[in-house]
Short mmCIF file of C-alpha atoms and ligand atoms in Angstrom, two decimals:
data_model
loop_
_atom_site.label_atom_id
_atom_site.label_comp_id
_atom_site.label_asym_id
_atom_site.label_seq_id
_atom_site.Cartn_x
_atom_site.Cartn_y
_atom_site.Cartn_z
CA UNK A 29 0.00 0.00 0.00
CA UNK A 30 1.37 3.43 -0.96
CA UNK A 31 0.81 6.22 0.84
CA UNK A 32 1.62 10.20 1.30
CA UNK A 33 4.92 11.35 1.38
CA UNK A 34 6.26 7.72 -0.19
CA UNK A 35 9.04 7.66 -2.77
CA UNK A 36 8.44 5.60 -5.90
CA UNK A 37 10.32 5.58 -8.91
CA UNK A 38 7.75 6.26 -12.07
CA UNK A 39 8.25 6.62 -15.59
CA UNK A 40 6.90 9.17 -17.52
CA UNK A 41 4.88 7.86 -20.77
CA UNK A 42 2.59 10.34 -21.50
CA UNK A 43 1.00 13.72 -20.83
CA UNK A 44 -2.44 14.98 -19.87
CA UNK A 45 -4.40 17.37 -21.89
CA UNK A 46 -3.33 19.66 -18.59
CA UNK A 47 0.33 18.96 -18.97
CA UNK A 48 1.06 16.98 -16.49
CA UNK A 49 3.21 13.82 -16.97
CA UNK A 50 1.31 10.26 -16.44
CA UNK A 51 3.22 7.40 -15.02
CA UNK A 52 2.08 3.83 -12.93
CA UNK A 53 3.24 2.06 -10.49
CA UNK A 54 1.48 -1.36 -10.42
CA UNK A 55 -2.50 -0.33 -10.34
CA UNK A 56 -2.46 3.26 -10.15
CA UNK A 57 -1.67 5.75 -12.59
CA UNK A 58 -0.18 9.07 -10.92
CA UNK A 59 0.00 12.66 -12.58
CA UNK A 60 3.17 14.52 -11.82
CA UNK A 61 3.43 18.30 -12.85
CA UNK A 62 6.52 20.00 -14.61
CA UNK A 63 7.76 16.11 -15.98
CA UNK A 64 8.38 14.63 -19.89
CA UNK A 65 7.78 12.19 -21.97
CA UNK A 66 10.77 9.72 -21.38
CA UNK A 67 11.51 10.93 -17.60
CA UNK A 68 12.16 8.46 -15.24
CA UNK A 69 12.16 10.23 -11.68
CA UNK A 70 11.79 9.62 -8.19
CA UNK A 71 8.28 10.93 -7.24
CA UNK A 72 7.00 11.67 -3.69
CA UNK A 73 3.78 11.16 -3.36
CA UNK A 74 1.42 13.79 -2.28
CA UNK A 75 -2.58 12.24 -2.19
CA UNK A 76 -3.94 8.78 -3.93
CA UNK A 77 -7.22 8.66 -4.73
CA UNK A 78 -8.79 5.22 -6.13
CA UNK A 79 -6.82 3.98 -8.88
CA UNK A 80 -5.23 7.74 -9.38
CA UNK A 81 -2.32 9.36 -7.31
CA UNK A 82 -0.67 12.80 -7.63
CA UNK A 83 2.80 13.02 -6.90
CA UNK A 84 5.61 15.65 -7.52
CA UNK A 85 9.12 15.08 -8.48
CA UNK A 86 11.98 14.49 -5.71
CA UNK A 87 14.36 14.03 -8.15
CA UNK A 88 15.31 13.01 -11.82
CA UNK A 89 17.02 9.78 -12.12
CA UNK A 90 17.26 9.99 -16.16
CA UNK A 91 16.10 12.72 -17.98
CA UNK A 92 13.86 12.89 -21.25
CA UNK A 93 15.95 13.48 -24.23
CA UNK A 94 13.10 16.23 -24.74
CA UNK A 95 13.87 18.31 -21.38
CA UNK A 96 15.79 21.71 -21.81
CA UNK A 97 16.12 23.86 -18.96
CA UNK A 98 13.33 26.53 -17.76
CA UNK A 99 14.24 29.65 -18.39
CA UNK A 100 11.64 31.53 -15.68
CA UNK A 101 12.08 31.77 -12.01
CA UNK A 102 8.80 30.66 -11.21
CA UNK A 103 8.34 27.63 -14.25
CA UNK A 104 7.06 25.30 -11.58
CA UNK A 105 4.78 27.41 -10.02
CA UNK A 106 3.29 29.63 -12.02
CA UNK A 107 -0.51 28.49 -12.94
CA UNK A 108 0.78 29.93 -16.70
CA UNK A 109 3.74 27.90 -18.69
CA UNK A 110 3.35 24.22 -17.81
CA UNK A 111 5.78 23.20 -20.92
CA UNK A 112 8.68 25.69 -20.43
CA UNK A 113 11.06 22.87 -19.25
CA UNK A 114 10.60 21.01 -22.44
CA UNK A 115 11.29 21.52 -26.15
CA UNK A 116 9.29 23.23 -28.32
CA UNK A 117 8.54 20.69 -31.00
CA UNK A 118 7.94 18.36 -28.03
CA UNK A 119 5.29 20.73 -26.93
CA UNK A 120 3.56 21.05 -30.48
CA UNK A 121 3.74 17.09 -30.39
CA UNK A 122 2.35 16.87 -26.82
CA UNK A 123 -0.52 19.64 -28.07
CA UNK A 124 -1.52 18.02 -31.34
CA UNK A 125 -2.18 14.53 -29.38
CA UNK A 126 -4.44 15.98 -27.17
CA UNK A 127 -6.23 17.35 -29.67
CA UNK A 128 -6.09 13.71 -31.74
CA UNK A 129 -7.16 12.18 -28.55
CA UNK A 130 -9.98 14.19 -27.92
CA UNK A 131 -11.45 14.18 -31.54
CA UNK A 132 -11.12 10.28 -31.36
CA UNK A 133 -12.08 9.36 -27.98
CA UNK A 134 -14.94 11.83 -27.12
CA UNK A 135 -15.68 12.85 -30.71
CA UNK A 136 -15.11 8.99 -31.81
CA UNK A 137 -13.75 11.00 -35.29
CA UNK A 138 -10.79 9.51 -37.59
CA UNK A 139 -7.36 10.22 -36.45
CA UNK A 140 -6.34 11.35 -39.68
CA UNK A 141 -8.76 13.85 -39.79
CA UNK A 142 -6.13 15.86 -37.77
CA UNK A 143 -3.64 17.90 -39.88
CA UNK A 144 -0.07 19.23 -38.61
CA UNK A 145 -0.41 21.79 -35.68
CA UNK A 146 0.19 25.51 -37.19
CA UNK A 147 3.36 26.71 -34.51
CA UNK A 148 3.30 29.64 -33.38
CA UNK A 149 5.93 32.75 -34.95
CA UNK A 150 7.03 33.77 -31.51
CA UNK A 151 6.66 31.63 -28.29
CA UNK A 152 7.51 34.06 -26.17
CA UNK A 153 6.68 38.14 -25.55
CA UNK A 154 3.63 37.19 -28.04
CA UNK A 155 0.84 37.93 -25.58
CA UNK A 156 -0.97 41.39 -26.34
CA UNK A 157 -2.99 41.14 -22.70
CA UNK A 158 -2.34 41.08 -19.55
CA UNK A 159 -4.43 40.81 -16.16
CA UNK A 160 -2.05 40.79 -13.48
CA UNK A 161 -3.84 40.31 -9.57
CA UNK A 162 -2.36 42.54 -7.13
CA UNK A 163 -2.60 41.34 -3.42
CA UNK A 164 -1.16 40.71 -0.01
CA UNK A 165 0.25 38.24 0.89
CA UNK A 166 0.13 37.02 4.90
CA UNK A 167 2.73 38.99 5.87
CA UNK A 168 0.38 42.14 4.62
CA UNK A 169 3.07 42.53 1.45
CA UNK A 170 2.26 43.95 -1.31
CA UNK A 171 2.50 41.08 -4.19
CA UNK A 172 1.73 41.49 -7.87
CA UNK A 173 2.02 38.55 -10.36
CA UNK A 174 0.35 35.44 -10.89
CA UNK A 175 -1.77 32.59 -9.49
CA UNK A 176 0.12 29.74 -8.63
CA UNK A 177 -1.16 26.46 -10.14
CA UNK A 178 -4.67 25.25 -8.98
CA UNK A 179 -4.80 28.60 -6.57
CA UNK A 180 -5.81 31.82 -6.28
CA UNK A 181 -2.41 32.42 -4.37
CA UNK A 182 -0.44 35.08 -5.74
CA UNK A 183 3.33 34.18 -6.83
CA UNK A 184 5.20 37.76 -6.75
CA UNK A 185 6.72 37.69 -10.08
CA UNK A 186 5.48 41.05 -12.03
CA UNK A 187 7.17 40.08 -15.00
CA UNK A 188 6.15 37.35 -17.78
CA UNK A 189 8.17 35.60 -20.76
CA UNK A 190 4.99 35.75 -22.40
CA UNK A 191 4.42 39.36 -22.16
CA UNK A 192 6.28 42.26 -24.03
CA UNK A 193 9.30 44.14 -22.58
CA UNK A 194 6.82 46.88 -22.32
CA UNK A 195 4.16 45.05 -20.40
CA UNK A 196 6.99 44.31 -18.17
CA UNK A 197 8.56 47.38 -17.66
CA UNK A 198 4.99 49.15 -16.51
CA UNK A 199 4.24 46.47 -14.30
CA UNK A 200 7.73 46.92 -12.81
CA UNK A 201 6.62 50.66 -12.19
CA UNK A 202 3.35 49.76 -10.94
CA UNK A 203 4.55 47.65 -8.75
CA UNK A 204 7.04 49.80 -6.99
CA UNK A 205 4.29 52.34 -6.56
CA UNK A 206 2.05 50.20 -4.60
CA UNK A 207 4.91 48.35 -3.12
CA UNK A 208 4.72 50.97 0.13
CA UNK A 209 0.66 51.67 -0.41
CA UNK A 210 -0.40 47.96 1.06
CA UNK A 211 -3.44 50.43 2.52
CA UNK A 212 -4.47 51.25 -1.60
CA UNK A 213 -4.76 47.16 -2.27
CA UNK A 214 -8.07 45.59 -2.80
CA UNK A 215 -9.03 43.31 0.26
CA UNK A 216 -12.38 41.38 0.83
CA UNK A 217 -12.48 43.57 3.54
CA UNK A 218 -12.12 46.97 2.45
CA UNK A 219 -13.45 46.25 -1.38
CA UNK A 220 -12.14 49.21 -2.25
CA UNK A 221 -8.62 49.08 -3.43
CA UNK A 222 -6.72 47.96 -6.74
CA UNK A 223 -6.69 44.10 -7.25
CA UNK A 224 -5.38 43.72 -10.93
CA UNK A 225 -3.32 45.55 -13.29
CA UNK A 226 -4.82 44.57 -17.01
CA UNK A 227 -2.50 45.40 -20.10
CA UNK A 228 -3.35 45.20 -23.72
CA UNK A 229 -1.16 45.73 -26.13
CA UNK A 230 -1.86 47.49 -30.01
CA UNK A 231 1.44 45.36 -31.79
CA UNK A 232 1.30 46.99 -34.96
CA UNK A 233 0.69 50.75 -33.74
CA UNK A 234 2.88 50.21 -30.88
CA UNK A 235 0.04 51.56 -28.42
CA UNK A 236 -0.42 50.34 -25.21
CA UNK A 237 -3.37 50.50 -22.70
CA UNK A 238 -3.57 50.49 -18.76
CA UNK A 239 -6.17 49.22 -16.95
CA UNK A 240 -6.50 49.50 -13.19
CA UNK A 241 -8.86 47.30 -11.83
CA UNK A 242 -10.25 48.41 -8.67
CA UNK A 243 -13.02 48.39 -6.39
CA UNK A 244 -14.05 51.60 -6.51
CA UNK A 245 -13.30 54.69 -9.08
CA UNK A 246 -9.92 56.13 -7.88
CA UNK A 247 -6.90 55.81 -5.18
CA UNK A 248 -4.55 58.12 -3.43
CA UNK A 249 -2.39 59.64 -5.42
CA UNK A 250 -3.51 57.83 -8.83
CA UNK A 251 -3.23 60.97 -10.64
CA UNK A 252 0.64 60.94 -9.67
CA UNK A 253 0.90 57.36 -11.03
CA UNK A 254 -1.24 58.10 -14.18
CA UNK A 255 1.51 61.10 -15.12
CA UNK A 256 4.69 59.43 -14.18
CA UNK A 257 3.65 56.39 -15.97
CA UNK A 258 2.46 58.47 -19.60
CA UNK A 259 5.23 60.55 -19.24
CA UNK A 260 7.68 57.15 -19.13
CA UNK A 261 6.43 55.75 -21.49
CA UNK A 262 4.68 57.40 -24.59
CA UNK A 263 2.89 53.82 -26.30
CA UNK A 264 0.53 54.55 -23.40
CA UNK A 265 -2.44 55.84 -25.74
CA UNK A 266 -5.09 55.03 -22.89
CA UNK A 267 -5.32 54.64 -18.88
CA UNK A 268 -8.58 52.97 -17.60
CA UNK A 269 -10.22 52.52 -14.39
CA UNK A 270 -12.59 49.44 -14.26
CA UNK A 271 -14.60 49.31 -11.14
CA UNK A 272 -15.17 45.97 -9.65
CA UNK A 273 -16.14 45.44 -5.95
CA UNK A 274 -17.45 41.89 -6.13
CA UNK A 275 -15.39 39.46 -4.06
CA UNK A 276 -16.14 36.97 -7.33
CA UNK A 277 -13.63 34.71 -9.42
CA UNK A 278 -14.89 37.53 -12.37
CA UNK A 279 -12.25 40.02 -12.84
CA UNK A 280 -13.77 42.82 -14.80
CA UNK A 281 -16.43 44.93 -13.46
CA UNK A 282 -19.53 46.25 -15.11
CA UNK A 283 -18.28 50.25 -15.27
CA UNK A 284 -14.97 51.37 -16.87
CA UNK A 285 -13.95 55.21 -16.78
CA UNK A 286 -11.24 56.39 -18.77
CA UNK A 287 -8.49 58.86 -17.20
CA UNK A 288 -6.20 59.17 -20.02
CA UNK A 289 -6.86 59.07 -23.57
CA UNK A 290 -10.23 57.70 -25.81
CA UNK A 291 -10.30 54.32 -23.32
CA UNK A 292 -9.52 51.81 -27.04
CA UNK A 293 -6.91 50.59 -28.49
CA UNK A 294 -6.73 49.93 -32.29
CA UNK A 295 -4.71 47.04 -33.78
CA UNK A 296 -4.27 46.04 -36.91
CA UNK A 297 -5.19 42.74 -37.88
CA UNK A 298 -5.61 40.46 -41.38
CA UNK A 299 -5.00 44.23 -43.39
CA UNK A 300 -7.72 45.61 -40.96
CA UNK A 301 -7.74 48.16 -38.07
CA UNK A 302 -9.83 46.96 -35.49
CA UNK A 303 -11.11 49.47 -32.12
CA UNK A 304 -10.84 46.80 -29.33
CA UNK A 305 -12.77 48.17 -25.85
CA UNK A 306 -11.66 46.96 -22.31
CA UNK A 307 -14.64 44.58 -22.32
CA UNK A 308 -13.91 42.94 -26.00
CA UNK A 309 -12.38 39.25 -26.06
CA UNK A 310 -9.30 39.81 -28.50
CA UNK A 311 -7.33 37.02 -29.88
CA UNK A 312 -4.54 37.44 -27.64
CA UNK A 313 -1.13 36.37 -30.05
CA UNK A 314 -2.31 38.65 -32.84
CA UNK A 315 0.72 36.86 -35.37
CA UNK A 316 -0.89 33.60 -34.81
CA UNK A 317 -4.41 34.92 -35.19
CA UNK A 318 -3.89 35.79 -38.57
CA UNK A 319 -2.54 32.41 -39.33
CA UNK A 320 -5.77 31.26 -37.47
CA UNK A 321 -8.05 33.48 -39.70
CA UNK A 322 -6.06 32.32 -42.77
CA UNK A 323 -7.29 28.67 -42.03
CA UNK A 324 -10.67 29.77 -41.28
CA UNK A 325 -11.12 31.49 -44.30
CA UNK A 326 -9.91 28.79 -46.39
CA UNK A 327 -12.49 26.29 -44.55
CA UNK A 328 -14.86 28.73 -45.72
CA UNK A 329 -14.02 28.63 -48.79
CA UNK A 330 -16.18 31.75 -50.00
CA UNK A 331 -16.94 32.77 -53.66
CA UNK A 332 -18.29 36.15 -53.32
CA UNK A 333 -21.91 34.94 -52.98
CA UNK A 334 -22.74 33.63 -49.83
CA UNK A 335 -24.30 34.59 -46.87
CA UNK A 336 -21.84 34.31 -43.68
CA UNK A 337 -23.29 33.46 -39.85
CA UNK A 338 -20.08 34.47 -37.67
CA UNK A 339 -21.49 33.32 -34.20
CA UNK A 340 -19.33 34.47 -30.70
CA UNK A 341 -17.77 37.25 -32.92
CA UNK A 342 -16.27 39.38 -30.30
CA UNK A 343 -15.01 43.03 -32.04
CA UNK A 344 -15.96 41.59 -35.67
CA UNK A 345 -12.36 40.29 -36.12
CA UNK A 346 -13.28 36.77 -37.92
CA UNK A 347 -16.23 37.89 -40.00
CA UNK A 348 -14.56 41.06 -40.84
CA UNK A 349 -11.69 39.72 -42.18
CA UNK A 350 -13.93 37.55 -44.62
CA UNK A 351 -16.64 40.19 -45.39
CA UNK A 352 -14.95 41.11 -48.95
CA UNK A 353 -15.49 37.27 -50.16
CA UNK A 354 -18.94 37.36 -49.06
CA UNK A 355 -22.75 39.18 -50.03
CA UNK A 356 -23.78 39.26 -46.36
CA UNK A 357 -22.24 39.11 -43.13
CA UNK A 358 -24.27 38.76 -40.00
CA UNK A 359 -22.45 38.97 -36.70
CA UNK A 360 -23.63 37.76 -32.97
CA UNK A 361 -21.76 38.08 -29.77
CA UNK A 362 -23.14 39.00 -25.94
CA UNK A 363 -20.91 41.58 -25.18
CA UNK A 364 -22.56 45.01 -25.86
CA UNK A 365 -19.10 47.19 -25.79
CA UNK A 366 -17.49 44.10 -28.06
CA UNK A 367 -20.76 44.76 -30.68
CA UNK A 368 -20.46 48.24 -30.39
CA UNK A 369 -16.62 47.67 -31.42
CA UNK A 370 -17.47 45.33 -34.40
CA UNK A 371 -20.21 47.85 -36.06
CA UNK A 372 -17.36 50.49 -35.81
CA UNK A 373 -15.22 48.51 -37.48
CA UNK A 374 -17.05 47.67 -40.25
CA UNK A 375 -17.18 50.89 -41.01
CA UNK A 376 -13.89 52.21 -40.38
CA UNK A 377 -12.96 49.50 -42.76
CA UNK A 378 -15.31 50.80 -45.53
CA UNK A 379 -17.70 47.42 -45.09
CA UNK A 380 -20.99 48.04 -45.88
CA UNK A 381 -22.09 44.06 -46.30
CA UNK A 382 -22.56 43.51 -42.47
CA UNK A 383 -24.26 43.65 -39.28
CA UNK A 384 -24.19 42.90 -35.86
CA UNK A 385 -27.11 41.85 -33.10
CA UNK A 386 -25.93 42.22 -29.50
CA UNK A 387 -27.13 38.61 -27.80
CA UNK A 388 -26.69 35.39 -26.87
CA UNK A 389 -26.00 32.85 -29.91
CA UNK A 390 -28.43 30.20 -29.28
CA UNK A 391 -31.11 32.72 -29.37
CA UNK A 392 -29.81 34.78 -31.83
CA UNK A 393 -29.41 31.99 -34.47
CA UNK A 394 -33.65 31.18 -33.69
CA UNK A 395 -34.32 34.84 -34.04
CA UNK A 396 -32.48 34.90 -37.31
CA UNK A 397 -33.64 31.61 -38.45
CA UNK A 398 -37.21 33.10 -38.12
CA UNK A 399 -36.42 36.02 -40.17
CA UNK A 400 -36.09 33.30 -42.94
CA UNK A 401 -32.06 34.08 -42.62
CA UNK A 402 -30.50 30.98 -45.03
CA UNK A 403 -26.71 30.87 -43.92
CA UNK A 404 -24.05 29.12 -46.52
CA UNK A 405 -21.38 29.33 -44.07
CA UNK A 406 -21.54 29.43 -40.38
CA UNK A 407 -18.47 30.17 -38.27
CA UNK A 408 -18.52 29.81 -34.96
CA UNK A 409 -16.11 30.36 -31.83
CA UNK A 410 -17.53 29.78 -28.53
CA UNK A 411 -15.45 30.04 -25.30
CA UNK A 412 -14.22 27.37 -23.67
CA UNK A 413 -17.78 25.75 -22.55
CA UNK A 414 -18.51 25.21 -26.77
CA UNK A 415 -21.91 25.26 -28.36
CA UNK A 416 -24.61 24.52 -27.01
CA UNK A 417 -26.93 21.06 -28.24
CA UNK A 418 -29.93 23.63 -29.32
CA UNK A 419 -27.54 25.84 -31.01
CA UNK A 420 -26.12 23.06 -33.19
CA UNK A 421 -29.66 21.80 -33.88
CA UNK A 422 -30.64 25.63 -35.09
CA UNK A 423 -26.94 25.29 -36.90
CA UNK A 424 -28.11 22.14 -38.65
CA UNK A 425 -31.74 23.09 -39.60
CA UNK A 426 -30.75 26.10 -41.14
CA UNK A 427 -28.31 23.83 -43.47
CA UNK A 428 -25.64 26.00 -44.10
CA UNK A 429 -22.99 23.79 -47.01
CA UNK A 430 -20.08 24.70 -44.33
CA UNK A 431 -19.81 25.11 -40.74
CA UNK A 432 -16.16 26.02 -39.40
CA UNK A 433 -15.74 25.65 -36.06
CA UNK A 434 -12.77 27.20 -34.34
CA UNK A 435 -12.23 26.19 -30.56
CA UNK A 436 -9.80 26.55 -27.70
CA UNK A 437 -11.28 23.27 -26.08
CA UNK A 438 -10.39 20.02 -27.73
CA UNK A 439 -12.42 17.92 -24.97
CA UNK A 440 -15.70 20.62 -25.66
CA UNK A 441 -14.91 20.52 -29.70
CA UNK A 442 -14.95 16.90 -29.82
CA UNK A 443 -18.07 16.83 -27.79
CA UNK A 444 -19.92 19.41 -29.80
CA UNK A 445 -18.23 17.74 -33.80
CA UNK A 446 -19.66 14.29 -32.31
CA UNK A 447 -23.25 15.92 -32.36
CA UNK A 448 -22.88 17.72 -35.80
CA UNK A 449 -21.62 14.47 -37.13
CA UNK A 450 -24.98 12.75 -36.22
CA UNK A 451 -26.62 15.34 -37.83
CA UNK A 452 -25.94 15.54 -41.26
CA UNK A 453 -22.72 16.73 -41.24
CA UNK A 454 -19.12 15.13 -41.86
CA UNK A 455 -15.62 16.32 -40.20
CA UNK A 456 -13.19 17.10 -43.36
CA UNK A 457 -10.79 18.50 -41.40
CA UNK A 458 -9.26 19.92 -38.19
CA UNK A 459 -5.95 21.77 -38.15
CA UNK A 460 -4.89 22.47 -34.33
CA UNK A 461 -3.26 25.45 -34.19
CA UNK A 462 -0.35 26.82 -31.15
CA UNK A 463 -2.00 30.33 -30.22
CA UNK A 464 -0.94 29.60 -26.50
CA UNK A 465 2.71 28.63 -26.85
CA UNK A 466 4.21 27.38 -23.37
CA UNK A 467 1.03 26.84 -21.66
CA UNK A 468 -1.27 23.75 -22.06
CA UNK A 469 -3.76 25.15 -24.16
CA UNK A 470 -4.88 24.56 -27.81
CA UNK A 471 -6.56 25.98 -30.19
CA UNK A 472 -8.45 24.11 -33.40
CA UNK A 473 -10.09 25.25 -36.72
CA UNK A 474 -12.70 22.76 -38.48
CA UNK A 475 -14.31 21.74 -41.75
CA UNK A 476 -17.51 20.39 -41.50
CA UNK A 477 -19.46 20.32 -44.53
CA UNK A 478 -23.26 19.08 -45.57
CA UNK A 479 -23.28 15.57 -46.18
CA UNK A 480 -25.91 16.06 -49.03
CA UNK A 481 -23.55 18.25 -51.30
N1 LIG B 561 -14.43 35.40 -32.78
C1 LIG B 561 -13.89 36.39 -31.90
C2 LIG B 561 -14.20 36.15 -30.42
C3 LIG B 561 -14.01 34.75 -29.89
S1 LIG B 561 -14.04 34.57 -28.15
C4 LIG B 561 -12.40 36.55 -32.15
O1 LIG B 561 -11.77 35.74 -32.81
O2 LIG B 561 -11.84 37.53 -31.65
C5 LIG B 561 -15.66 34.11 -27.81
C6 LIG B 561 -16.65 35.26 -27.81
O3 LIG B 561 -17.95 34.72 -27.48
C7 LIG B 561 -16.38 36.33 -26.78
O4 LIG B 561 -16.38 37.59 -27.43
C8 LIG B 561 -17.56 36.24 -25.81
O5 LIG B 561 -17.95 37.48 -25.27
C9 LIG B 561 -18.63 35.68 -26.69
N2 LIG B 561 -19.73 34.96 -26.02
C10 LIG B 561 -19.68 34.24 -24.88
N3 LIG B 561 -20.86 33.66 -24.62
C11 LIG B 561 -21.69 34.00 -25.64
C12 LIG B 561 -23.05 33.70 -25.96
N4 LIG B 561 -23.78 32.91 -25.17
N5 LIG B 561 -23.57 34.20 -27.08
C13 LIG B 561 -22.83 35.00 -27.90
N6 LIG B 561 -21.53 35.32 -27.65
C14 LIG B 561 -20.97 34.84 -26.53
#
């Protein structure tokens, strides 16, 4: 019988769809974080559950020919990177097998319907967003960083390998200023102060925005910071406040102000300039998103003629980018400020084919099925949770030729293609795609097409 704090030797044969490596001794299988493919360590164990045990490594006995060393102080920790201690083209292996092993086990698909993962350009500094919590630790410290893995414990580290030097650099500042202000930090108690710092980043104009979130609309000596840090650093084209003084898991609150500058940023995306508000979802490795779109708009495949359903569109960016191949575009997302975005853009972009309807997709695509709306192609891009069974049944009925799905869920992809598939509609191809490099996730772009044409 094993038990806590035991020291088993274990070697590493696979990975999870989380990361972490997978390796048995006798019955069990046991996880162990920050491990490769081709490890053989000597675990401690830390908690066994029925057949499964988690354990963490004591010490390497050989190492996988894959392992390089991490180049972060806080690689094991950090809830961010969990592949920064092995190769790259390990990690694009690693990524495209969970998405083969989701598409076949839950979606019960064909292997080989899964082309080569797209890498990403850059794998690190790619990230144009940042939300950085802002705490205290038990001491009553002032720590800014991120959470560690599993936790809503903050690991003081203000600066990222996946962030910009710039990203860094304000952090840095902003961290210095609060550093001796532990009174101006956001407790449950006081649900006043500042609890994140949230950075987005315009790559191509080289324009920067800072959010403060906070629980209420200003703090001492705010207008200080706001000067020293636009007169540092002129990319700063806008300084928010957002007010949030719910002790929830939800970071943004419902009211932004803007102190400095119009409160958007404006990136330039696929040829396009896009206005992206606080509130907007925006792909977050802008290189890689174009390489995304690219795919997408081949799966789409459009002539000139068609009608196009972009579903979860956030600021327009998909649609958008496809509008001049198209007759019609018709966009949905739930974010009012992210709508508000995409009608802008259309027409800062000179598109006159397209609108927008501020709601939730399932609905949406009824509505719009009622008005006798007869989509060709339908692209959709849920968050993580995926469609939902009624939306794919509207999807279905209104019998579009295509439907490309792009996902950053394998498991909820898999789920959702398994239900298209027993609807009238075959998988011709999935392309996973590194948007995310150094952390687990994965993003996918599908073909599905009408199985009567
Ligand atoms: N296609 C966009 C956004 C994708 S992210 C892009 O590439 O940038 C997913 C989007 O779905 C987010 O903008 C989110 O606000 C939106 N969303 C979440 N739930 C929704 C729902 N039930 N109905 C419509 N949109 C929703």
């Amino acid at each position: 019988m094993l038990r806590k704090n035991d020291i088993i030797e274990l070697n590493i044969t696979s990975l999870t769809s989380d990361g972490d490596g997978v390796g048995r001794a006798g019955e069990l299988v046991f996880f162990v974080p920050n491990t490769a493919v081709g490890d053989v360590i000597d675990a401690r164990v830390l908690k066994i559950k029925k057949n499964v045990g988690f354990a963490k490594v004591e010490s390497i006995v050989t190492p996988s020919p894959d392992r390089i060393e991490p180049d972060c102080p806080v690689a094991h920790s950090c809830g961010g990177c969990v592949y920064r201690h092995i190769s790259y083209e390990a990690e694009l292996n690693a990524k495209r097998q969970k998405v083969f092993d989701a598409v076949t086990r839950i979606g019960k698909l064909d292997g080989a319907l899964v082309k080569d993962i797209i890498p990403s350009k850059n794998i690190d500094g790619y990230r144009n967003k940042a939300m950085i919590p802002i705490g205290l630790d038990r001491n009553g410290g002032v720590v800014m960083g991120f959470y560690a893995r599993h936790s809503h414990n903050i690991m003081h580290c203000p600066s990222c390998r996946l962030s910009p030097d710039v990203f860094n650099e304000i952090a840095g500042d902003v961290y210095e200023f609060f550093r001796t202000r532990p009174e101006l930090i956001y407790t449950s108690q006081n649900r006043s102060g500042v609890r994140h710092l949230y950075l987005r980043y315009a790559e191509a104009a080289d324009r920067v925005m800072v959010c403060f979130v906070a629980g209420k609309r200003g703090f001492d000596g705010d207008s200080e910071l706001y000067d020293s840090l636009t007169e540092k650093y002129p990319s700063i084209a806008s300084i928010v406040i957002n007010v949030n003084p719910d002790d929830t898991n939800v970071i943004l609150g419902k009211r932004t102000y803007t102190v400095y500058g119009d409160g958007v940023i404006t990136d330039t995306l696929c040829g396009l300039r896009f206005d992206i508000a606080p509130e907007a979802f925006y792909q977050v490795n802008r290189t890689q998103a174009e390489r995304l779109y690219d795919k997408a708009r081949s799966y789409a495949a459009l002539t000139g003629g068609e009608v196009l359903l972009d579903l979860y569109c956030g600021a327009g960016t998909i649609g958008l980018s496809m509008a001049k191949d198209c007759r019609e575009l018709v966009g949905v997302e739930i974010i009012p400020q992210a709508v508000e975005n995409a009608k802008k853009n259309a027409d800062r972009n000179g598109i006159g084919n397209a609108r927008f309807i501020c709601g939730d997709a399932s609905q949406a695509a009824v509505q719009l099925k009622g008005e006798g709306i007869r989509p060709d192609v339908i692209v959709v891009d849920p968050p993580r949770k995926g469609l939902t069974p009624e939306l794919i049944g509207t999807i279905v009925s209104m019998a579009p030729d295509r439907v490309v799905y792009v996902s950053c869920d394998p498991a909820t992809l898999a789920r959702d293609l398994k239900l298209f598939t027993e609807q009238d509609y075959s998988v011709e191809e999935i392309t996973p795609v590194d948007m995310f490099p150094r952390t687990a996730h994965v993003e996918s772009v599908v073909m599905m097409s009408r199985n009567d044409i």
